[in-house]
Short mmCIF file of C-alpha atoms in Angstrom, two decimals:
data_model
loop_
_atom_site.label_atom_id
_atom_site.label_comp_id
_atom_site.label_asym_id
_atom_site.label_seq_id
_atom_site.Cartn_x
_atom_site.Cartn_y
_atom_site.Cartn_z
CA MET A 832 0.00 0.00 0.00
CA ALA A 833 1.70 3.19 -1.12
CA ASN A 834 1.80 6.13 1.22
CA SER A 835 -1.03 8.48 0.40
CA GLN A 836 0.66 11.75 1.21
CA VAL A 837 -1.91 14.29 2.33
CA PRO A 838 -4.83 14.47 -0.12
CA VAL A 839 -4.67 18.23 -0.22
CA GLY A 840 -2.12 18.72 -2.94
CA THR A 841 -4.34 21.22 -4.63
CA ASP A 842 -4.45 23.55 -1.67
CA PRO A 843 -1.82 26.22 -2.46
CA LYS A 844 -1.70 27.46 1.12
CA TYR A 845 -0.99 23.97 2.37
CA GLN A 846 1.79 23.61 -0.20
CA ASP A 847 3.33 26.94 0.82
CA ILE A 848 3.46 26.08 4.48
CA MET A 849 4.65 22.55 3.79
CA THR A 850 7.44 23.91 1.62
CA SER A 851 8.42 26.39 4.28
CA LEU A 852 8.32 23.53 6.77
CA ASP A 853 10.13 20.97 4.68
CA ASP A 854 11.68 18.23 6.82
CA ASP A 855 15.20 19.61 6.53
CA LYS A 856 14.04 23.06 7.59
CA ILE A 857 12.07 21.69 10.51
CA ASP A 858 15.19 19.78 11.53
CA MET A 859 17.05 23.09 11.52
CA LEU A 860 14.30 24.57 13.70
CA ALA A 861 14.64 21.62 16.03
CA ALA A 862 18.43 21.94 16.10
CA THR A 863 18.05 23.52 19.50
CA SER A 864 16.26 20.45 20.81
CA ALA A 865 18.01 18.30 23.42
CA LEU A 866 18.30 15.35 21.03
CA GLN A 867 19.93 17.31 18.21
CA GLN A 868 22.50 18.83 20.55
CA GLN A 869 23.33 15.41 21.99
CA ALA A 870 23.64 13.93 18.48
CA THR A 871 26.42 16.45 17.75
CA ASP A 872 28.41 15.17 20.74
CA ILE A 873 27.73 11.53 19.81
CA ARG A 874 29.08 12.04 16.25
CA ALA A 875 32.30 13.49 17.64
CA ASP A 876 32.97 10.50 19.91
CA ARG A 877 33.91 7.84 17.32
CA VAL A 878 33.53 4.11 17.98
CA ASN A 879 36.57 1.81 17.92
CA TRP A 880 35.19 -0.86 15.59
CA GLN A 881 38.46 -2.79 15.72
CA SER A 882 37.87 -3.68 19.40
CA TYR A 883 34.41 -5.10 18.51
CA LEU A 884 36.01 -7.28 15.81
CA GLN A 885 38.78 -8.49 18.14
CA SER A 886 36.33 -9.48 20.85
CA GLN A 887 34.29 -11.28 18.13
CA MET A 888 31.21 -9.19 18.87
CA ILE A 889 30.85 -8.38 15.18
CA SER A 890 31.64 -10.43 12.08
CA GLN A 891 34.47 -9.70 9.63
CA GLU A 892 31.86 -8.83 6.99
CA ASP A 893 30.05 -6.28 9.20
CA TYR A 894 33.39 -4.84 10.35
CA LYS A 895 34.53 -4.34 6.76
CA PHE A 896 31.31 -2.53 5.85
CA ILE A 897 31.03 -0.27 8.91
CA VAL A 898 34.66 0.87 8.72
CA ALA A 899 34.21 1.79 5.06
CA PHE A 900 30.88 3.51 5.79
CA ASP A 901 31.82 5.44 8.93
CA VAL A 902 33.90 8.11 7.17
CA PRO A 903 33.47 11.89 6.87
CA GLU A 904 33.23 11.92 3.03
CA SER A 905 29.64 11.54 1.84
CA SER A 906 30.86 10.56 -1.68
CA LYS A 907 32.56 7.45 -0.25
CA ARG A 908 29.36 6.44 1.54
CA GLU A 909 27.39 7.03 -1.66
CA ASP A 910 29.73 4.75 -3.67
CA LEU A 911 29.58 2.07 -1.00
CA LEU A 912 25.76 2.11 -0.97
CA LYS A 913 25.65 1.85 -4.77
CA SER A 914 27.85 -1.23 -4.76
CA ASP A 915 26.47 -2.92 -1.65
CA ARG A 916 22.99 -1.71 -0.67
CA LEU A 917 21.77 -4.80 1.13
CA GLN A 918 24.96 -5.20 3.13
CA CYS A 919 24.22 -1.76 4.57
CA ALA A 920 20.87 -2.89 6.03
CA ARG A 921 22.32 -6.25 7.12
CA THR A 922 25.24 -4.65 8.96
CA PHE A 923 23.17 -1.98 10.67
CA LEU A 924 20.52 -4.45 11.82
CA ASN A 925 23.19 -6.93 12.99
CA LEU A 926 24.87 -4.18 15.00
CA LEU A 927 21.59 -3.04 16.55
CA GLY A 928 20.81 -6.64 17.46
CA HIS A 929 24.22 -7.59 18.88
CA VAL A 930 25.68 -4.48 20.49
CA SER A 931 24.49 -3.93 24.04
CA LYS A 932 26.51 -0.89 25.08
CA ASP A 933 24.32 2.24 25.16
CA LYS A 934 27.08 4.53 23.95
CA THR A 935 27.70 2.44 20.79
CA LEU A 936 23.98 2.00 20.10
CA ARG A 937 23.55 5.77 20.18
CA TYR A 938 26.37 6.14 17.67
CA ILE A 939 24.87 3.53 15.31
CA LEU A 940 21.43 5.20 15.45
CA VAL A 941 22.91 8.64 14.70
CA LEU A 942 24.75 7.09 11.71
CA ILE A 943 21.49 5.59 10.40
CA ASP A 944 19.58 8.83 10.97
CA ASP A 945 22.27 10.87 9.18
CA MET A 946 22.35 8.39 6.30
CA LEU A 947 18.58 8.75 5.75
CA GLN A 948 18.72 12.53 6.17
CA GLU A 949 21.41 12.70 3.45
CA ASP A 950 19.14 10.96 0.92
CA ARG A 951 15.61 10.00 1.84
CA THR A 952 15.31 7.32 -0.89
CA ARG A 953 17.72 5.27 1.25
CA VAL A 954 14.80 4.24 3.46
CA GLU A 955 14.04 1.67 0.72
CA ILE A 956 17.31 -0.14 1.56
CA PHE A 957 15.68 -1.46 4.76
CA HIS A 958 12.50 -2.52 2.92
CA GLU A 959 14.47 -4.32 0.19
CA TYR A 960 16.47 -6.20 2.81
CA ALA A 961 13.33 -7.11 4.79
CA ASN A 962 11.63 -8.42 1.64
CA LYS A 963 14.67 -10.52 0.74
CA THR A 964 15.05 -12.01 4.23
CA LYS A 965 11.27 -12.25 4.85
CA GLU A 966 11.74 -10.33 8.10
CA SER A 967 9.95 -7.29 9.54
CA VAL A 968 11.41 -3.88 8.76
CA TRP A 969 10.00 -2.56 12.04
CA SER A 970 10.75 -5.14 14.77
CA PRO A 971 14.48 -4.32 15.23
CA PHE A 972 13.60 -0.64 15.72
CA LEU A 973 10.40 -1.06 17.74
CA ASN A 974 12.27 -3.31 20.19
CA LEU A 975 14.70 -0.48 20.91
CA LEU A 976 11.82 1.75 22.08
CA ASN A 977 11.78 -0.35 25.26
CA ARG A 978 15.33 0.66 26.26
CA GLN A 979 15.86 2.85 29.32
CA ASP A 980 18.17 5.34 27.58
CA GLY A 981 16.28 8.44 26.35
CA ILE A 982 18.73 9.18 23.54
CA ILE A 983 18.43 5.63 22.17
CA THR A 984 14.62 5.55 22.28
CA ASN A 985 14.16 9.01 20.77
CA MET A 986 16.82 8.54 18.09
CA THR A 987 15.08 5.27 17.18
CA ALA A 988 11.72 7.07 17.03
CA ARG A 989 13.21 9.58 14.56
CA VAL A 990 14.52 6.78 12.34
CA ILE A 991 11.12 5.00 12.41
CA ALA A 992 9.30 8.23 11.43
CA LYS A 993 11.63 8.70 8.45
CA ILE A 994 11.24 5.12 7.22
CA ALA A 995 7.45 5.31 7.74
CA CYS A 996 7.01 8.65 5.96
CA TRP A 997 9.59 8.59 3.18
CA SER A 998 9.04 5.06 1.93
CA GLN A 999 6.69 3.82 -0.79
CA THR A 1000 5.42 1.19 1.67
CA ALA A 1001 3.24 2.29 4.56
CA MET A 1002 3.73 1.04 8.10
CA GLU A 1003 1.47 -1.92 8.89
CA ARG A 1004 -1.37 -1.54 11.32
CA SER A 1005 -0.16 -3.31 14.47
CA ASP A 1006 3.36 -1.82 14.22
CA LEU A 1007 1.89 1.60 13.50
CA HIS A 1008 -0.44 1.29 16.48
CA TYR A 1009 2.47 0.34 18.73
CA TYR A 1010 4.65 3.23 17.53
CA LEU A 1011 1.92 5.89 17.75
CA THR A 1012 0.98 4.70 21.24
CA TRP A 1013 4.64 5.03 22.25
CA LEU A 1014 4.77 8.61 20.90
CA LYS A 1015 1.50 9.47 22.64
CA ASP A 1016 2.76 8.11 25.98
CA GLN A 1017 5.98 10.11 25.60
CA LEU A 1018 3.96 13.31 25.14
CA MET A 1019 2.24 12.62 28.44
CA ALA A 1020 5.45 11.71 30.31
CA GLN A 1021 6.28 14.19 33.08
CA ASN A 1022 9.14 16.61 32.31
CA ASN A 1023 10.17 14.77 29.14
CA GLU A 1024 13.28 16.60 27.92
CA TYR A 1025 12.78 15.04 24.46
CA ILE A 1026 9.22 16.30 23.95
CA GLN A 1027 10.26 18.45 20.96
CA SER A 1028 11.68 15.41 19.25
CA VAL A 1029 8.53 13.37 19.96
CA ALA A 1030 6.36 16.18 18.56
CA ARG A 1031 8.66 16.33 15.53
CA CYS A 1032 7.98 12.64 14.76
CA LEU A 1033 4.24 13.31 14.96
CA GLN A 1034 4.53 16.35 12.68
CA MET A 1035 5.94 14.01 10.05
CA MET A 1036 3.57 11.09 10.62
CA LEU A 1037 0.32 13.06 10.60
CA ARG A 1038 0.81 14.36 7.07
CA ILE A 1039 -0.14 10.89 5.85
CA ASP A 1040 -3.83 10.15 5.83
CA GLU A 1041 -3.76 6.51 6.97
CA TYR A 1042 -1.53 7.44 9.88
CA ARG A 1043 -3.96 10.17 10.96
CA PHE A 1044 -6.82 7.73 11.43
CA ALA A 1045 -4.53 5.34 13.30
CA PHE A 1046 -3.52 8.22 15.59
CA ILE A 1047 -7.15 8.96 16.35
CA SER A 1048 -7.77 5.30 17.17
CA VAL A 1049 -5.11 5.49 19.93
CA ASP A 1050 -6.87 8.57 21.38
CA GLY A 1051 -4.26 10.89 19.94
CA ILE A 1052 -6.32 14.09 19.64
CA SER A 1053 -7.33 14.05 23.31
CA THR A 1054 -3.66 13.61 24.21
CA LEU A 1055 -2.52 16.57 22.08
CA LEU A 1056 -5.18 18.78 23.66
CA SER A 1057 -4.48 17.54 27.16
CA VAL A 1058 -0.79 18.50 26.78
CA LEU A 1059 -1.75 21.86 25.23
CA SER A 1060 -4.06 22.58 28.17
CA GLY A 1061 -1.09 22.29 30.52
CA ARG A 1062 2.02 24.43 30.60
CA VAL A 1063 4.35 23.85 27.66
CA ASN A 1064 6.83 26.20 26.02
CA PHE A 1065 5.88 27.98 22.81
CA GLN A 1066 8.01 25.69 20.58
CA VAL A 1067 6.12 22.60 21.79
CA GLN A 1068 2.82 24.52 21.60
CA TYR A 1069 3.59 25.34 17.99
CA GLN A 1070 4.56 21.75 17.11
CA LEU A 1071 1.46 20.19 18.69
CA ILE A 1072 -0.89 22.73 17.12
CA PHE A 1073 0.85 22.01 13.80
CA CYS A 1074 -0.18 18.34 14.34
CA ILE A 1075 -3.80 19.42 14.85
CA TRP A 1076 -3.57 21.63 11.77
CA VAL A 1077 -2.46 18.80 9.47
CA LEU A 1078 -5.24 16.61 10.86
CA THR A 1079 -7.85 19.23 9.87
CA PHE A 1080 -6.98 18.90 6.18
CA ASN A 1081 -9.05 15.73 6.22
CA PRO A 1082 -12.70 16.94 5.93
CA LEU A 1083 -13.98 14.10 8.11
CA LEU A 1084 -11.51 14.93 10.89
CA ALA A 1085 -12.18 18.65 10.55
CA GLU A 1086 -15.87 17.88 11.22
CA LYS A 1087 -15.16 15.81 14.34
CA MET A 1088 -12.41 18.01 15.76
CA ASN A 1089 -14.46 20.26 18.04
CA LYS A 1090 -15.99 17.27 19.81
CA PHE A 1091 -12.59 17.23 21.55
CA ASN A 1092 -13.01 20.89 22.58
CA VAL A 1093 -10.24 22.02 20.27
CA ILE A 1094 -11.75 25.51 19.74
CA PRO A 1095 -11.94 26.57 23.43
CA ILE A 1096 -8.42 25.27 24.13
CA LEU A 1097 -6.84 26.96 21.09
CA ALA A 1098 -8.82 30.17 21.72
CA ASP A 1099 -7.29 30.36 25.21
CA ILE A 1100 -3.78 29.89 23.79
CA LEU A 1101 -4.49 32.49 21.09
CA SER A 1102 -5.41 35.13 23.66
CA ASP A 1103 -2.21 34.48 25.64
CA SER A 1104 0.24 33.90 22.80
CA VAL A 1105 3.00 36.39 22.10
CA LYS A 1106 4.70 34.35 19.34
CA GLU A 1107 3.59 35.06 15.79
CA LYS A 1108 4.18 31.48 14.64
CA VAL A 1109 1.81 30.18 17.33
CA THR A 1110 -0.81 32.78 16.37
CA ARG A 1111 -0.37 31.89 12.71
CA ILE A 1112 -0.86 28.15 13.17
CA ILE A 1113 -3.95 28.59 15.42
CA LEU A 1114 -5.60 30.88 12.86
CA ALA A 1115 -4.78 28.31 10.15
CA VAL A 1116 -6.50 25.59 12.24
CA PHE A 1117 -9.57 27.82 12.74
CA ARG A 1118 -9.73 28.54 9.03
CA ASN A 1119 -9.64 24.81 8.21
CA LEU A 1120 -12.38 24.13 10.77
CA ILE A 1121 -14.62 26.46 8.75
CA GLU A 1122 -13.41 25.64 5.21
CA LYS A 1123 -12.82 21.88 5.28
CA PRO A 1124 -16.03 20.35 6.71
CA GLU A 1125 -18.39 19.26 3.93
CA ASP A 1126 -21.39 19.69 6.25
CA ALA A 1127 -22.28 23.41 6.30
CA GLN A 1128 -24.03 22.99 9.65
CA VAL A 1129 -20.78 21.81 11.27
CA ALA A 1130 -18.87 24.79 9.83
CA LYS A 1131 -21.59 27.05 11.25
CA GLU A 1132 -21.31 25.40 14.70
CA HIS A 1133 -17.54 25.94 14.58
CA CYS A 1134 -18.08 29.65 13.83
CA ILE A 1135 -20.48 29.99 16.76
CA ALA A 1136 -18.06 28.16 19.07
CA MET A 1137 -15.30 30.60 18.05
CA VAL A 1138 -17.58 33.58 18.74
CA GLN A 1139 -18.41 32.18 22.17
CA CYS A 1140 -14.73 31.68 22.94
CA LYS A 1141 -14.13 35.39 22.31
CA VAL A 1142 -12.13 34.81 19.10
CA LEU A 1143 -13.82 37.82 17.43
CA LYS A 1144 -12.46 40.10 20.12
CA GLN A 1145 -8.98 38.69 19.48
CA LEU A 1146 -9.37 39.18 15.71
CA ASN A 1147 -10.26 42.84 16.27
CA ILE A 1148 -6.97 43.27 18.13
CA PHE A 1149 -5.07 41.48 15.33
CA GLU A 1150 -6.61 43.77 12.71
CA GLN A 1151 -4.72 46.66 14.31
CA ARG A 1152 -1.41 44.78 14.21
CA LYS A 1153 1.19 44.46 11.46
CA PHE A 1154 2.24 40.85 10.88
CA ASP A 1155 5.45 39.77 9.13
CA ASP A 1156 3.54 37.02 7.36
CA GLU A 1157 0.80 37.94 4.84
CA ASP A 1158 -0.98 34.63 5.48
CA VAL A 1159 -1.77 35.76 9.02
CA SER A 1160 -3.47 38.93 7.79
CA ALA A 1161 -5.41 36.96 5.16
CA ASP A 1162 -6.60 34.46 7.79
CA VAL A 1163 -7.58 37.28 10.18
CA GLU A 1164 -9.67 38.85 7.41
CA PHE A 1165 -11.29 35.53 6.41
CA LEU A 1166 -12.16 34.57 9.99
CA SER A 1167 -13.42 38.03 10.86
CA GLU A 1168 -15.82 38.01 7.96
CA LYS A 1169 -17.08 34.46 8.65
CA LEU A 1170 -17.58 35.06 12.38
CA HIS A 1171 -19.34 38.39 11.86
CA SER A 1172 -21.78 36.84 9.39
CA SER A 1173 -22.40 33.87 11.69
CA VAL A 1174 -23.29 36.30 14.52
CA GLN A 1175 -25.88 37.95 12.28
CA ASP A 1176 -27.49 34.60 11.34
CA LEU A 1177 -27.34 33.34 14.89
CA SER A 1178 -30.58 32.30 16.51
CA SER A 1179 -30.53 32.29 20.29
CA PHE A 1180 -31.10 28.52 20.19
CA ASP A 1181 -27.96 27.97 18.03
CA GLU A 1182 -26.03 30.02 20.52
CA TYR A 1183 -27.45 28.06 23.44
CA ALA A 1184 -26.70 24.66 21.82
CA THR A 1185 -23.08 25.63 21.13
CA GLU A 1186 -22.58 26.86 24.66
CA ILE A 1187 -23.94 23.63 26.16
CA LYS A 1188 -21.77 21.48 23.84
CA SER A 1189 -18.66 23.50 24.68
CA GLY A 1190 -19.08 22.77 28.38
CA ARG A 1191 -18.28 26.41 29.19
CA LEU A 1192 -21.60 27.42 30.71
CA GLU A 1193 -22.02 30.99 31.94
CA TRP A 1194 -24.90 33.37 32.66
CA SER A 1195 -25.15 34.47 29.02
CA PRO A 1196 -28.36 36.15 27.71
CA VAL A 1197 -29.84 32.81 26.56
CA HIS A 1198 -30.50 31.65 30.13
CA LYS A 1199 -33.60 33.85 30.53
CA SER A 1200 -37.26 32.94 30.99
CA LYS A 1201 -38.26 34.31 27.58
CA PHE A 1202 -35.78 31.91 25.93
CA TRP A 1203 -37.24 28.95 27.84
CA ARG A 1204 -40.86 29.82 27.01
CA GLU A 1205 -39.97 29.68 23.31
CA ASN A 1206 -37.40 26.86 23.25
CA ALA A 1207 -37.95 24.41 26.14
CA GLN A 1208 -39.32 21.63 23.96
CA ARG A 1209 -36.38 21.92 21.55
CA LEU A 1210 -34.27 20.16 24.16
CA ASN A 1211 -36.12 17.00 23.06
CA GLU A 1212 -34.59 17.14 19.56
CA LYS A 1213 -32.00 14.59 18.36
CA ASN A 1214 -33.03 12.10 21.04
CA TYR A 1215 -32.70 14.69 23.88
CA GLU A 1216 -29.08 15.42 22.92
CA LEU A 1217 -28.77 18.75 24.79
CA LEU A 1218 -30.67 17.50 27.83
CA ARG A 1219 -28.29 14.53 28.11
CA ILE A 1220 -25.29 16.87 27.90
CA LEU A 1221 -26.73 19.11 30.65
CA ILE A 1222 -27.22 16.09 32.92
CA HIS A 1223 -23.67 14.93 32.09
CA HIS A 1224 -22.36 18.36 33.20
CA LEU A 1225 -24.26 18.02 36.47
CA GLU A 1226 -22.78 14.58 37.08
CA THR A 1227 -19.18 15.34 36.14
CA SER A 1228 -18.38 19.05 36.49
CA LYS A 1229 -16.56 20.45 39.53
CA ASP A 1230 -17.06 24.08 38.43
CA PRO A 1231 -19.68 25.84 40.62
CA LEU A 1232 -20.65 28.16 37.73
CA VAL A 1233 -21.28 25.24 35.33
CA LEU A 1234 -23.26 23.39 38.03
CA SER A 1235 -25.47 26.37 38.88
CA VAL A 1236 -26.23 27.21 35.22
CA ALA A 1237 -26.93 23.55 34.33
CA SER A 1238 -29.28 23.04 37.28
CA PHE A 1239 -31.06 26.34 36.52
CA ASP A 1240 -31.57 25.26 32.89
CA ILE A 1241 -32.93 21.85 33.84
CA GLY A 1242 -35.32 23.58 36.25
CA GLU A 1243 -36.51 25.94 33.48
CA TYR A 1244 -37.00 22.99 31.09
CA VAL A 1245 -39.18 21.20 33.67
CA ARG A 1246 -41.10 24.43 34.37
CA HIS A 1247 -41.86 25.25 30.73
CA TYR A 1248 -42.28 21.81 29.15
CA PRO A 1249 -45.34 19.91 30.46
CA ARG A 1250 -43.75 16.41 30.39
CA GLY A 1251 -40.30 17.70 31.41
CA LYS A 1252 -40.27 16.23 34.93
CA HIS A 1253 -41.29 12.82 33.61
CA ILE A 1254 -38.54 12.89 30.94
CA ILE A 1255 -35.83 14.00 33.35
CA GLU A 1256 -36.74 11.13 35.67
#
């Protein structure tokens, strides 16, 4: 199954940002990350391959290859790979399987990562070897994710992302599930110094449509939003919101996205953010949430949710500002226009429904007796959807404001709808 790179090739804006965020450039951005800085030190501390040969820890054949490969001149590596492609995969996998010393494993992984970075078509070397030997491409790497050493596991994760994203062959389901679950758990790990590197792997993976759906099946969106709701630095904020942004290019995912409360969480970050790149990526997500859904009703609900989360107020502030990037100004203008027109078309019931679904209940104008006289029975629509959500808020919320508004609303429903008490019971 060939990798279906994002089915949005026709979207010029997507292409622009993807070009500006080409993998090599993102790697430059991430050069400040802990892993990249450590990789520089690892490269400088060369391995004595001779001692491994003498102690018979590696074969003569693997020794001959690695000594010829581990040289500063890229042209020599290139010639070696032309003449002996499969030996490259064989030697690297043998070394990963037989070397136990952390320091040497780190060095081998940096060599593999650099080799792939030099020419991304080299990922096929591992697939060709796996096909020939009838072995899994993924097992030798996935096994290393269980090591205790953070450099080894995160360097391995980088290599896996490259092979998974740059190859003609997609990662198979169970391996993919395992890898994405590992990335997700790393995002949630307390004080993970490699979180930028983990986010970087996800930025690559989520450009591919099959991988997006697999990520959702491991509860990935909730994890991204849970981390974003906490305290993370702006670089990680940017990377995780980038992940959400690429997900929203799939119309189906753009429609489901706000069920995870993405709009309230990103609206909060938008009002606090001082970094233009964070502002830019949030506005791009909001634009996709309006443009990509095929169901106009969903796009309308997204607009209302943005209005309720005070995004319009933020857009008014942005209209007074000069941005370095023209895309930001274009997105501000687009969103401003859409949100203003949604406010004009807004019935008080639409507004009420969006507020209830957002979980951010407050004493807004819709909680008045006049509203209930006109709309009480509408809480019965869609199999009592809004009523069930109100009851859910009562059962689960710890916020006194949410609890008082929800209980008031249920009281008004019972008061104004003749069979209300019976239904609630």
